Short mmCIF file of C-alpha atoms in Angstrom, two decimals:
data_model
loop_
_atom_site.label_atom_id
_atom_site.label_comp_id
_atom_site.label_asym_id
_atom_site.label_seq_id
_atom_site.Cartn_x
_atom_site.Cartn_y
_atom_site.Cartn_z
CA MET A 199 9.27 -149.51 -110.13
CA GLU A 200 6.77 -152.14 -108.43
CA ILE A 201 2.95 -152.16 -108.78
CA PRO A 202 2.06 -150.26 -105.83
CA SER A 203 -0.65 -152.08 -104.35
CA LYS A 204 -0.62 -155.45 -102.79
CA LEU A 205 -3.81 -156.44 -103.69
CA LEU A 206 -3.39 -155.83 -107.52
CA GLU A 207 0.26 -157.46 -107.56
CA GLU A 208 -2.04 -160.43 -106.03
CA VAL A 209 -4.32 -160.21 -108.87
CA VAL A 210 -1.01 -159.78 -111.38
CA GLU A 211 0.30 -162.85 -110.07
CA HIS A 212 -2.60 -164.92 -110.35
CA PHE A 213 -2.88 -163.62 -114.15
CA ALA A 214 0.54 -164.40 -115.36
CA SER A 215 0.35 -167.71 -114.04
CA LEU A 216 -1.87 -168.78 -116.75
CA PRO A 217 -0.15 -169.80 -120.36
CA GLY A 218 0.78 -167.23 -122.45
CA ILE A 219 0.25 -164.30 -120.23
CA GLY A 220 3.68 -162.40 -118.94
CA ARG A 221 3.78 -159.71 -116.01
CA LYS A 222 2.80 -156.86 -118.82
CA THR A 223 -0.10 -158.51 -120.01
CA ALA A 224 -1.24 -159.54 -116.48
CA LEU A 225 -1.05 -155.72 -115.57
CA ARG A 226 -3.17 -154.60 -118.44
CA LEU A 227 -6.20 -157.01 -117.98
CA ALA A 228 -5.85 -156.08 -114.27
CA LEU A 229 -5.98 -152.70 -114.85
CA ASN A 230 -9.33 -153.01 -117.33
CA LEU A 231 -10.82 -154.54 -114.38
CA LEU A 232 -10.99 -151.90 -112.41
CA GLN A 233 -12.56 -150.03 -115.37
CA LYS A 234 -15.50 -152.76 -114.95
CA ASP A 235 -18.47 -152.17 -112.59
CA GLU A 236 -18.47 -154.01 -109.27
CA GLY A 237 -21.09 -156.70 -110.08
CA SER A 238 -19.53 -157.94 -112.89
CA LEU A 239 -16.28 -158.40 -111.07
CA GLU A 240 -18.33 -159.67 -108.55
CA ARG A 241 -19.58 -162.31 -111.08
CA PHE A 242 -16.48 -163.04 -112.53
CA GLY A 243 -14.48 -163.44 -109.07
CA GLU A 244 -17.78 -166.26 -107.63
CA SER A 245 -17.24 -168.28 -110.75
CA LEU A 246 -13.47 -168.51 -110.45
CA LYS A 247 -13.87 -169.57 -106.92
CA SER A 248 -16.40 -172.18 -107.86
CA LEU A 249 -15.16 -173.20 -111.15
CA LYS A 250 -13.40 -176.48 -110.09
CA SER A 251 -15.98 -177.35 -107.00
CA ARG A 252 -19.03 -177.01 -109.30
CA ILE A 253 -18.05 -178.25 -112.53
CA ASN A 254 -18.74 -182.08 -113.76
CA TYR A 255 -17.33 -184.62 -116.22
CA CYS A 256 -19.15 -187.30 -118.39
CA THR A 257 -18.73 -190.53 -116.31
CA VAL A 258 -17.82 -192.27 -119.66
CA CYS A 259 -15.69 -190.04 -121.81
CA HIS A 260 -14.71 -187.92 -118.73
CA ASN A 261 -15.15 -184.62 -121.25
CA ILE A 262 -16.53 -181.26 -118.93
CA SER A 263 -20.46 -181.94 -119.08
CA GLU A 264 -23.36 -180.53 -116.84
CA THR A 265 -24.92 -183.74 -117.36
CA GLU A 266 -23.86 -187.51 -115.80
CA MET A 267 -23.31 -188.35 -119.32
CA CYS A 268 -22.66 -186.11 -122.07
CA SER A 269 -24.44 -185.34 -125.18
CA ILE A 270 -21.80 -187.31 -127.34
CA CYS A 271 -21.94 -190.38 -125.28
CA SER A 272 -25.55 -190.25 -124.75
CA ASN A 273 -26.26 -189.78 -128.63
CA SER A 274 -28.05 -193.05 -130.17
CA LYS A 275 -26.42 -192.00 -133.38
CA ARG A 276 -22.59 -191.61 -132.16
CA ASP A 277 -20.59 -195.13 -133.32
CA LYS A 278 -19.46 -196.55 -129.49
CA SER A 279 -17.37 -198.68 -130.92
CA THR A 280 -15.00 -195.97 -132.02
CA ILE A 281 -12.89 -193.85 -129.33
CA CYS A 282 -11.06 -190.72 -130.32
CA VAL A 283 -8.59 -190.40 -127.30
CA VAL A 284 -7.84 -186.33 -126.92
CA GLU A 285 -5.83 -184.28 -124.14
CA ASP A 286 -9.04 -181.67 -123.42
CA LEU A 287 -12.63 -180.07 -124.51
CA ARG A 288 -10.79 -178.08 -126.69
CA ASP A 289 -9.58 -180.67 -129.04
CA VAL A 290 -13.31 -182.31 -128.82
CA ILE A 291 -14.44 -178.90 -130.32
CA ALA A 292 -11.92 -178.68 -132.98
CA ILE A 293 -12.67 -182.32 -134.30
CA GLU A 294 -16.58 -181.83 -133.82
CA SER A 295 -16.17 -178.50 -135.94
CA THR A 296 -15.07 -180.93 -138.94
CA GLN A 297 -17.90 -182.83 -139.26
CA GLN A 298 -16.12 -185.90 -140.09
CA TYR A 299 -16.19 -187.93 -136.72
CA PHE A 300 -19.17 -189.97 -135.60
CA GLY A 301 -18.02 -191.86 -133.23
CA THR A 302 -16.98 -191.14 -129.49
CA TYR A 303 -14.35 -189.43 -127.25
CA HIS A 304 -12.23 -190.53 -124.31
CA VAL A 305 -10.61 -186.90 -122.54
CA LEU A 306 -7.34 -187.80 -121.20
CA GLY A 307 -7.22 -183.97 -119.25
CA GLY A 308 -3.71 -184.00 -120.31
CA CYS A 309 -0.41 -185.71 -121.25
CA ILE A 310 1.92 -187.64 -119.80
CA SER A 311 5.10 -185.00 -118.62
CA PRO A 312 6.81 -186.29 -116.14
CA ILE A 313 8.57 -182.52 -115.65
CA ASP A 314 5.36 -181.31 -114.92
CA GLY A 315 4.73 -184.01 -112.63
CA ILE A 316 2.06 -185.76 -114.68
CA GLY A 317 2.06 -189.20 -114.86
CA PRO A 318 -0.27 -192.09 -116.11
CA ASP A 319 -2.44 -191.78 -112.81
CA GLN A 320 -3.10 -188.37 -113.08
CA LEU A 321 -4.92 -188.83 -116.41
CA THR A 322 -7.56 -190.68 -117.05
CA ILE A 323 -5.97 -193.62 -118.64
CA SER A 324 -6.99 -196.56 -116.42
CA GLN A 325 -10.72 -195.63 -117.23
CA LEU A 326 -10.06 -195.99 -120.95
CA GLU A 327 -8.59 -199.53 -120.35
CA LYS A 328 -11.45 -199.94 -118.26
CA ARG A 329 -14.02 -199.01 -121.15
CA VAL A 330 -12.12 -201.26 -123.72
CA ALA A 331 -12.44 -203.99 -121.30
CA SER A 332 -15.98 -203.60 -120.93
CA GLY A 333 -15.78 -204.90 -124.94
CA GLY A 334 -17.58 -203.71 -127.99
CA ILE A 335 -14.50 -201.26 -129.11
CA LYS A 336 -13.13 -201.80 -132.46
CA GLU A 337 -11.07 -198.70 -132.75
CA ILE A 338 -9.16 -196.33 -130.79
CA ILE A 339 -7.52 -192.98 -132.44
CA LEU A 340 -4.95 -191.31 -130.78
CA ALA A 341 -5.37 -187.85 -131.54
CA LEU A 342 -2.86 -185.99 -129.18
CA THR A 343 -0.30 -183.55 -130.56
CA SER A 344 2.66 -184.55 -131.66
CA THR A 345 5.19 -183.15 -129.10
CA MET A 346 7.17 -185.19 -127.14
CA GLU A 347 4.48 -185.56 -124.15
CA GLY A 348 1.66 -186.11 -126.89
CA ASP A 349 4.46 -188.68 -128.73
CA THR A 350 4.91 -190.07 -125.27
CA THR A 351 1.19 -190.77 -124.02
CA SER A 352 0.65 -192.06 -127.55
CA PHE A 353 3.05 -194.61 -127.27
CA TYR A 354 2.19 -195.95 -123.44
CA LEU A 355 -1.20 -196.27 -124.31
CA TYR A 356 -0.54 -197.95 -127.69
CA LYS A 357 1.50 -200.37 -125.66
CA LYS A 358 -1.03 -200.98 -122.53
CA LEU A 359 -3.99 -201.21 -125.30
CA ASP A 360 -2.55 -202.94 -128.17
CA SER A 361 -4.49 -206.33 -129.03
CA ASP A 362 -5.31 -208.57 -131.73
CA GLU A 363 -9.03 -207.51 -131.42
CA LEU A 364 -8.05 -203.84 -131.23
CA GLN A 365 -7.06 -201.50 -134.29
CA ILE A 366 -5.50 -198.67 -132.91
CA THR A 367 -4.81 -195.74 -134.97
CA SER A 368 -3.57 -191.77 -134.87
CA LEU A 369 -4.43 -188.68 -136.86
CA ALA A 370 -2.75 -188.76 -140.57
CA ARG A 371 0.55 -186.34 -140.39
CA GLY A 372 1.31 -184.34 -143.48
CA VAL A 373 1.36 -181.24 -145.51
CA PRO A 374 -1.44 -179.23 -144.42
CA ILE A 375 -4.12 -177.96 -147.35
CA GLY A 376 -3.27 -174.53 -148.44
CA ASN A 377 0.22 -174.79 -147.32
CA GLU A 378 3.06 -173.79 -149.51
CA LEU A 379 5.93 -176.84 -149.43
CA GLU A 380 8.64 -174.66 -149.17
CA PHE A 381 7.44 -173.18 -145.66
CA THR A 382 6.60 -176.55 -144.41
CA ASP A 383 9.05 -178.12 -141.80
CA GLU A 384 11.75 -181.00 -143.07
CA ILE A 385 9.81 -183.92 -140.73
CA THR A 386 6.28 -183.17 -141.91
CA LEU A 387 7.46 -183.09 -145.28
CA GLY A 388 9.26 -186.40 -145.09
CA ARG A 389 6.74 -187.93 -143.81
CA SER A 390 4.07 -187.02 -146.30
CA LEU A 391 6.47 -188.32 -148.84
CA LEU A 392 6.88 -191.55 -146.97
CA GLN A 393 3.24 -191.71 -146.53
CA ARG A 394 2.02 -190.74 -149.76
CA VAL A 395 -1.48 -192.07 -150.92
CA PRO A 396 -2.95 -192.50 -153.97
CA TYR A 397 -4.20 -189.30 -156.04
CA LYS A 398 -7.59 -190.29 -156.48
CA ASN A 399 -8.34 -190.82 -152.62
CA ASN A 400 -8.30 -187.10 -152.37
CA PHE A 401 -11.71 -187.08 -154.17
CA SER A 402 -13.53 -189.08 -151.71
CA ASN A 403 -13.68 -188.27 -147.66
CA ASN A 404 -13.96 -192.08 -147.10
CA THR A 405 -11.06 -194.12 -148.90
CA MET B 1303 -19.96 -177.28 -130.31
CA GLU B 1304 -20.73 -175.24 -127.53
CA ILE B 1305 -19.23 -175.52 -124.16
CA PRO B 1306 -21.18 -178.00 -122.75
CA SER B 1307 -21.06 -176.56 -118.95
CA LYS B 1308 -22.66 -172.57 -118.25
CA LEU B 1309 -20.03 -171.81 -115.55
CA LEU B 1310 -17.26 -172.71 -117.71
CA GLU B 1311 -19.10 -170.84 -120.30
CA GLU B 1312 -19.40 -167.61 -118.18
CA VAL B 1313 -15.78 -168.08 -116.93
CA VAL B 1314 -14.53 -168.02 -120.50
CA GLU B 1315 -16.89 -165.09 -121.63
CA HIS B 1316 -15.50 -163.08 -118.77
CA PHE B 1317 -11.88 -163.84 -119.92
CA ALA B 1318 -13.01 -163.02 -123.43
CA SER B 1319 -14.27 -159.66 -122.60
CA LEU B 1320 -10.84 -158.35 -121.23
CA PRO B 1321 -8.64 -156.50 -124.49
CA GLY B 1322 -6.81 -158.71 -126.02
CA ILE B 1323 -8.16 -162.20 -125.17
CA GLY B 1324 -10.48 -163.85 -127.78
CA ARG B 1325 -12.87 -166.77 -127.09
CA LYS B 1326 -10.38 -169.75 -127.99
CA THR B 1327 -7.67 -167.66 -125.96
CA ALA B 1328 -10.32 -167.73 -122.89
CA LEU B 1329 -11.41 -171.28 -123.03
CA ARG B 1330 -7.71 -172.13 -122.82
CA LEU B 1331 -7.13 -169.70 -119.94
CA ALA B 1332 -10.37 -171.56 -118.25
CA LEU B 1333 -8.94 -175.15 -118.81
CA ASN B 1334 -5.87 -174.44 -117.48
CA LEU B 1335 -7.34 -172.96 -114.07
CA LEU B 1336 -9.06 -176.26 -113.79
CA GLN B 1337 -5.65 -177.76 -113.45
CA LYS B 1338 -4.98 -175.45 -110.80
CA ASP B 1339 -5.54 -176.65 -106.65
CA GLU B 1340 -8.93 -174.54 -105.36
CA GLY B 1341 -6.91 -173.21 -102.97
CA SER B 1342 -5.09 -170.96 -105.88
CA LEU B 1343 -8.71 -170.74 -107.29
CA GLU B 1344 -10.28 -169.38 -104.26
CA ARG B 1345 -7.94 -166.81 -104.13
CA PHE B 1346 -7.78 -165.69 -107.37
CA GLY B 1347 -11.75 -165.73 -107.53
CA GLU B 1348 -11.30 -163.50 -103.93
CA SER B 1349 -8.86 -161.14 -105.00
CA LEU B 1350 -11.26 -160.06 -107.91
CA LYS B 1351 -14.13 -159.87 -106.31
CA SER B 1352 -12.57 -157.07 -103.75
CA LEU B 1353 -10.17 -155.84 -106.44
CA LYS B 1354 -12.29 -152.42 -107.02
CA SER B 1355 -13.70 -151.88 -103.53
CA ARG B 1356 -10.36 -152.25 -101.72
CA ILE B 1357 -7.88 -150.54 -103.96
CA ASN B 1358 -7.02 -146.88 -102.99
CA TYR B 1359 -5.66 -144.12 -104.85
CA CYS B 1360 -2.84 -141.67 -104.08
CA THR B 1361 -5.13 -138.43 -103.15
CA VAL B 1362 -2.53 -136.03 -105.02
CA CYS B 1363 -1.86 -137.67 -108.45
CA HIS B 1364 -4.81 -140.43 -108.70
CA ASN B 1365 -2.02 -143.25 -109.16
CA ILE B 1366 -3.31 -146.43 -107.30
CA SER B 1367 -1.16 -146.49 -103.93
CA GLU B 1368 -1.70 -148.60 -100.23
CA THR B 1369 -1.02 -144.92 -98.45
CA GLU B 1370 -2.81 -141.75 -98.66
CA MET B 1371 -0.51 -140.55 -100.98
CA CYS B 1372 1.71 -142.35 -102.98
CA SER B 1373 5.75 -143.04 -102.74
CA ILE B 1374 6.36 -140.32 -105.62
CA CYS B 1375 4.14 -137.65 -104.10
CA SER B 1376 5.28 -137.98 -100.87
CA ASN B 1377 9.17 -137.96 -101.78
CA SER B 1378 10.53 -134.73 -100.66
CA LYS B 1379 13.60 -135.01 -103.72
CA ARG B 1380 11.00 -135.10 -106.47
CA ASP B 1381 10.27 -131.92 -108.35
CA LYS B 1382 6.79 -130.53 -107.43
CA SER B 1383 6.63 -127.90 -109.99
CA THR B 1384 6.61 -130.27 -112.75
CA ILE B 1385 3.24 -132.72 -113.35
CA CYS B 1386 3.47 -135.61 -116.06
CA VAL B 1387 0.06 -136.04 -117.25
CA VAL B 1388 -0.16 -139.80 -118.18
CA GLU B 1389 -2.42 -142.69 -118.68
CA ASP B 1390 -2.45 -144.86 -116.12
CA LEU B 1391 0.04 -146.86 -113.88
CA ARG B 1392 1.55 -148.40 -116.73
CA ASP B 1393 2.88 -145.59 -118.02
CA VAL B 1394 4.29 -144.40 -114.68
CA ILE B 1395 6.21 -147.82 -114.48
CA ALA B 1396 7.10 -147.22 -117.63
CA ILE B 1397 8.50 -143.73 -117.44
CA GLU B 1398 10.12 -144.35 -113.99
CA SER B 1399 11.85 -147.56 -115.52
CA THR B 1400 13.80 -144.40 -117.51
CA GLN B 1401 15.25 -142.89 -114.93
CA GLN B 1402 15.26 -139.85 -116.40
CA TYR B 1403 12.17 -138.10 -115.06
CA PHE B 1404 12.43 -136.41 -111.31
CA GLY B 1405 8.88 -134.60 -110.76
CA THR B 1406 5.78 -135.86 -110.21
CA TYR B 1407 2.70 -137.53 -112.30
CA HIS B 1408 -1.05 -136.99 -112.70
CA VAL B 1409 -2.91 -140.16 -113.45
CA LEU B 1410 -5.97 -139.59 -115.45
CA GLY B 1411 -7.51 -143.10 -115.78
CA GLY B 1412 -7.89 -143.03 -119.44
CA CYS B 1413 -8.39 -140.58 -122.06
CA ILE B 1414 -11.54 -138.92 -123.74
CA SER B 1415 -13.42 -141.13 -125.69
CA PRO B 1416 -16.71 -140.61 -126.70
CA ILE B 1417 -17.29 -143.57 -128.38
CA ASP B 1418 -16.78 -145.60 -124.94
CA GLY B 1419 -18.98 -143.14 -122.86
CA ILE B 1420 -15.84 -141.84 -121.39
CA GLY B 1421 -15.99 -137.71 -120.79
CA PRO B 1422 -13.91 -135.26 -119.33
CA ASP B 1423 -15.82 -135.79 -116.01
CA GLN B 1424 -15.04 -139.61 -116.11
CA LEU B 1425 -11.21 -138.86 -115.62
CA THR B 1426 -9.57 -136.84 -113.15
CA ILE B 1427 -9.24 -133.90 -114.87
CA SER B 1428 -11.17 -131.46 -112.79
CA GLN B 1429 -8.47 -132.67 -110.19
CA LEU B 1430 -5.60 -131.72 -112.02
CA GLU B 1431 -7.20 -128.27 -112.78
CA LYS B 1432 -7.01 -127.65 -108.97
CA ARG B 1433 -3.74 -128.82 -108.63
CA VAL B 1434 -2.35 -125.97 -111.35
CA ALA B 1435 -5.20 -123.70 -109.07
CA SER B 1436 -3.35 -124.15 -105.89
CA GLY B 1437 -0.32 -122.71 -107.43
CA GLY B 1438 3.53 -123.88 -107.69
CA ILE B 1439 3.21 -125.58 -111.02
CA LYS B 1440 5.88 -124.62 -113.46
CA GLU B 1441 5.41 -127.53 -116.42
CA ILE B 1442 2.74 -129.69 -117.55
CA ILE B 1443 4.22 -132.80 -119.57
CA LEU B 1444 1.47 -134.16 -121.73
CA ALA B 1445 2.67 -138.23 -121.94
CA LEU B 1446 0.00 -139.30 -123.88
CA THR B 1447 -0.15 -141.93 -126.33
CA SER B 1448 -0.68 -140.50 -130.01
CA THR B 1449 -4.24 -142.42 -130.96
CA MET B 1450 -7.39 -140.53 -131.72
CA GLU B 1451 -8.44 -140.60 -127.74
CA GLY B 1452 -5.05 -139.41 -126.63
CA ASP B 1453 -4.61 -136.44 -128.94
CA THR B 1454 -8.08 -135.29 -128.26
CA THR B 1455 -7.69 -135.55 -124.57
CA SER B 1456 -4.01 -133.86 -124.73
CA PHE B 1457 -5.48 -130.80 -127.00
CA TYR B 1458 -8.62 -130.82 -124.55
CA LEU B 1459 -6.23 -130.82 -121.63
CA TYR B 1460 -3.96 -127.90 -123.18
CA LYS B 1461 -6.86 -125.40 -124.07
CA LYS B 1462 -7.89 -126.20 -120.16
CA LEU B 1463 -4.64 -125.49 -118.91
CA ASP B 1464 -2.93 -123.05 -121.04
CA SER B 1465 -1.83 -119.64 -119.29
CA ASP B 1466 0.98 -117.96 -119.40
CA GLU B 1467 2.50 -119.00 -116.27
CA LEU B 1468 2.60 -122.78 -117.31
CA GLN B 1469 4.88 -124.16 -119.79
CA ILE B 1470 2.66 -127.11 -121.49
CA THR B 1471 5.02 -129.82 -123.33
CA SER B 1472 4.71 -133.19 -124.57
CA LEU B 1473 6.77 -136.13 -125.45
CA ALA B 1474 9.28 -135.69 -128.52
CA ARG B 1475 8.13 -137.63 -131.60
CA GLY B 1476 10.49 -139.23 -133.63
CA VAL B 1477 12.50 -142.25 -134.74
CA PRO B 1478 12.84 -144.52 -131.86
CA ILE B 1479 16.60 -145.63 -130.89
CA GLY B 1480 17.52 -148.33 -132.91
CA ASN B 1481 14.73 -148.38 -135.61
CA GLU B 1482 15.65 -148.60 -139.18
CA LEU B 1483 13.86 -145.60 -141.44
CA GLU B 1484 12.64 -147.63 -144.07
CA PHE B 1485 9.79 -149.44 -141.33
CA THR B 1486 9.39 -146.11 -139.85
CA ASP B 1487 5.70 -144.77 -140.82
CA GLU B 1488 5.77 -141.80 -142.61
CA ILE B 1489 3.91 -139.46 -140.08
CA THR B 1490 6.67 -140.14 -137.44
CA LEU B 1491 9.50 -139.90 -139.80
CA GLY B 1492 7.96 -136.72 -141.56
CA ARG B 1493 7.51 -134.85 -138.08
CA SER B 1494 11.44 -136.10 -137.24
CA LEU B 1495 12.27 -134.20 -140.07
CA LEU B 1496 10.58 -131.08 -139.46
CA GLN B 1497 11.42 -131.24 -135.73
CA ARG B 1498 15.35 -131.77 -136.19
CA VAL B 1499 17.20 -131.22 -133.34
CA PRO B 1500 21.09 -129.85 -133.46
CA TYR B 1501 23.08 -133.06 -133.68
CA LYS B 1502 25.34 -132.33 -130.83
CA ASN B 1503 22.00 -132.41 -128.46
CA ASN B 1504 22.35 -136.24 -128.67
CA PHE B 1505 25.86 -136.29 -126.71
CA SER B 1506 23.81 -135.03 -123.57
CA ASN B 1507 20.77 -135.76 -121.30
CA ASN B 1508 19.98 -132.19 -120.48
CA THR B 1509 19.46 -130.05 -123.35
#
């Protein structure tokens, strides 16, 4: 049976176009919206309509920001010589929550993915090159997910940026803390054996 | 770290107010929307804004419908003497997809839930009573989920509608087809023992 309303069908299709939401969930969400008061729906719709045109990005790191320069880039206590390259805002939030990183970021806005039509030009890669070329950068930390797209992007950036003055590092890969060995995939476990570290390093945060 | 944009925060909060969507998923959805083209966001926002005011309901069964009377209520081949009482459109779609039901529906719009401030007056219960009072109804099938709210609503309807002329039935409860006994909860398994059926009934759809 089809959804007996074109408008509802439209809302369902919009929800279903979001990642991780199928048609059944989309219908559940749309019907839930019908229970809400009209004012709340009005505000939801209005904020969606203006989302893309009204959102601003930091001119330095390209993270979402209300101000021209975000709170991290304008913080004089942050180490400006280290740039951590991430995909989007969520990664910045995740790394900030560790309270172990005091450098700055560069938000790419995605990963190179030819299948989705995303090439280097759709990302903020040229802006990163400019930041590096302007000098004062000592280390680039590539903190992209290790999927096909993430690894491709990391390798592309490495090829573009590699020079004697610049240290290019990537996140340590290994068995997550608390995970049991038997449930760790063989690639991760294999790499954590190859890249094993002196035991006493575990006692310190700065090794 | 907070979300560094009020507008994005607003969109995240709207998404997070939907059932089954937490703040992390909401942020993922909102960031995904930023990748879409502006026209698509415009249409999504517009359809949400007009959703509640522009949606129409069937005057008979109160299901969502573009026309005054929905396609089921206006279908002369459907058995008008049987009404299946359901919570919302999703249940109608689920029952229609079985191709085993040829009566009509009555969509309550929810279940009685004092904790959410939903009493009988917020549902289409009085309209159901009117349909029954207008005559010609032989059977009411209560097809609500067997949660606390669903059971309360079923019992309330039973007390309201019970009469000698009207047969009130509910869906059969039992072990789902294909399920293993060891994984079936004890209440369902217990009831399926108490309400066991003659084995030969399984060979026919109309017993």
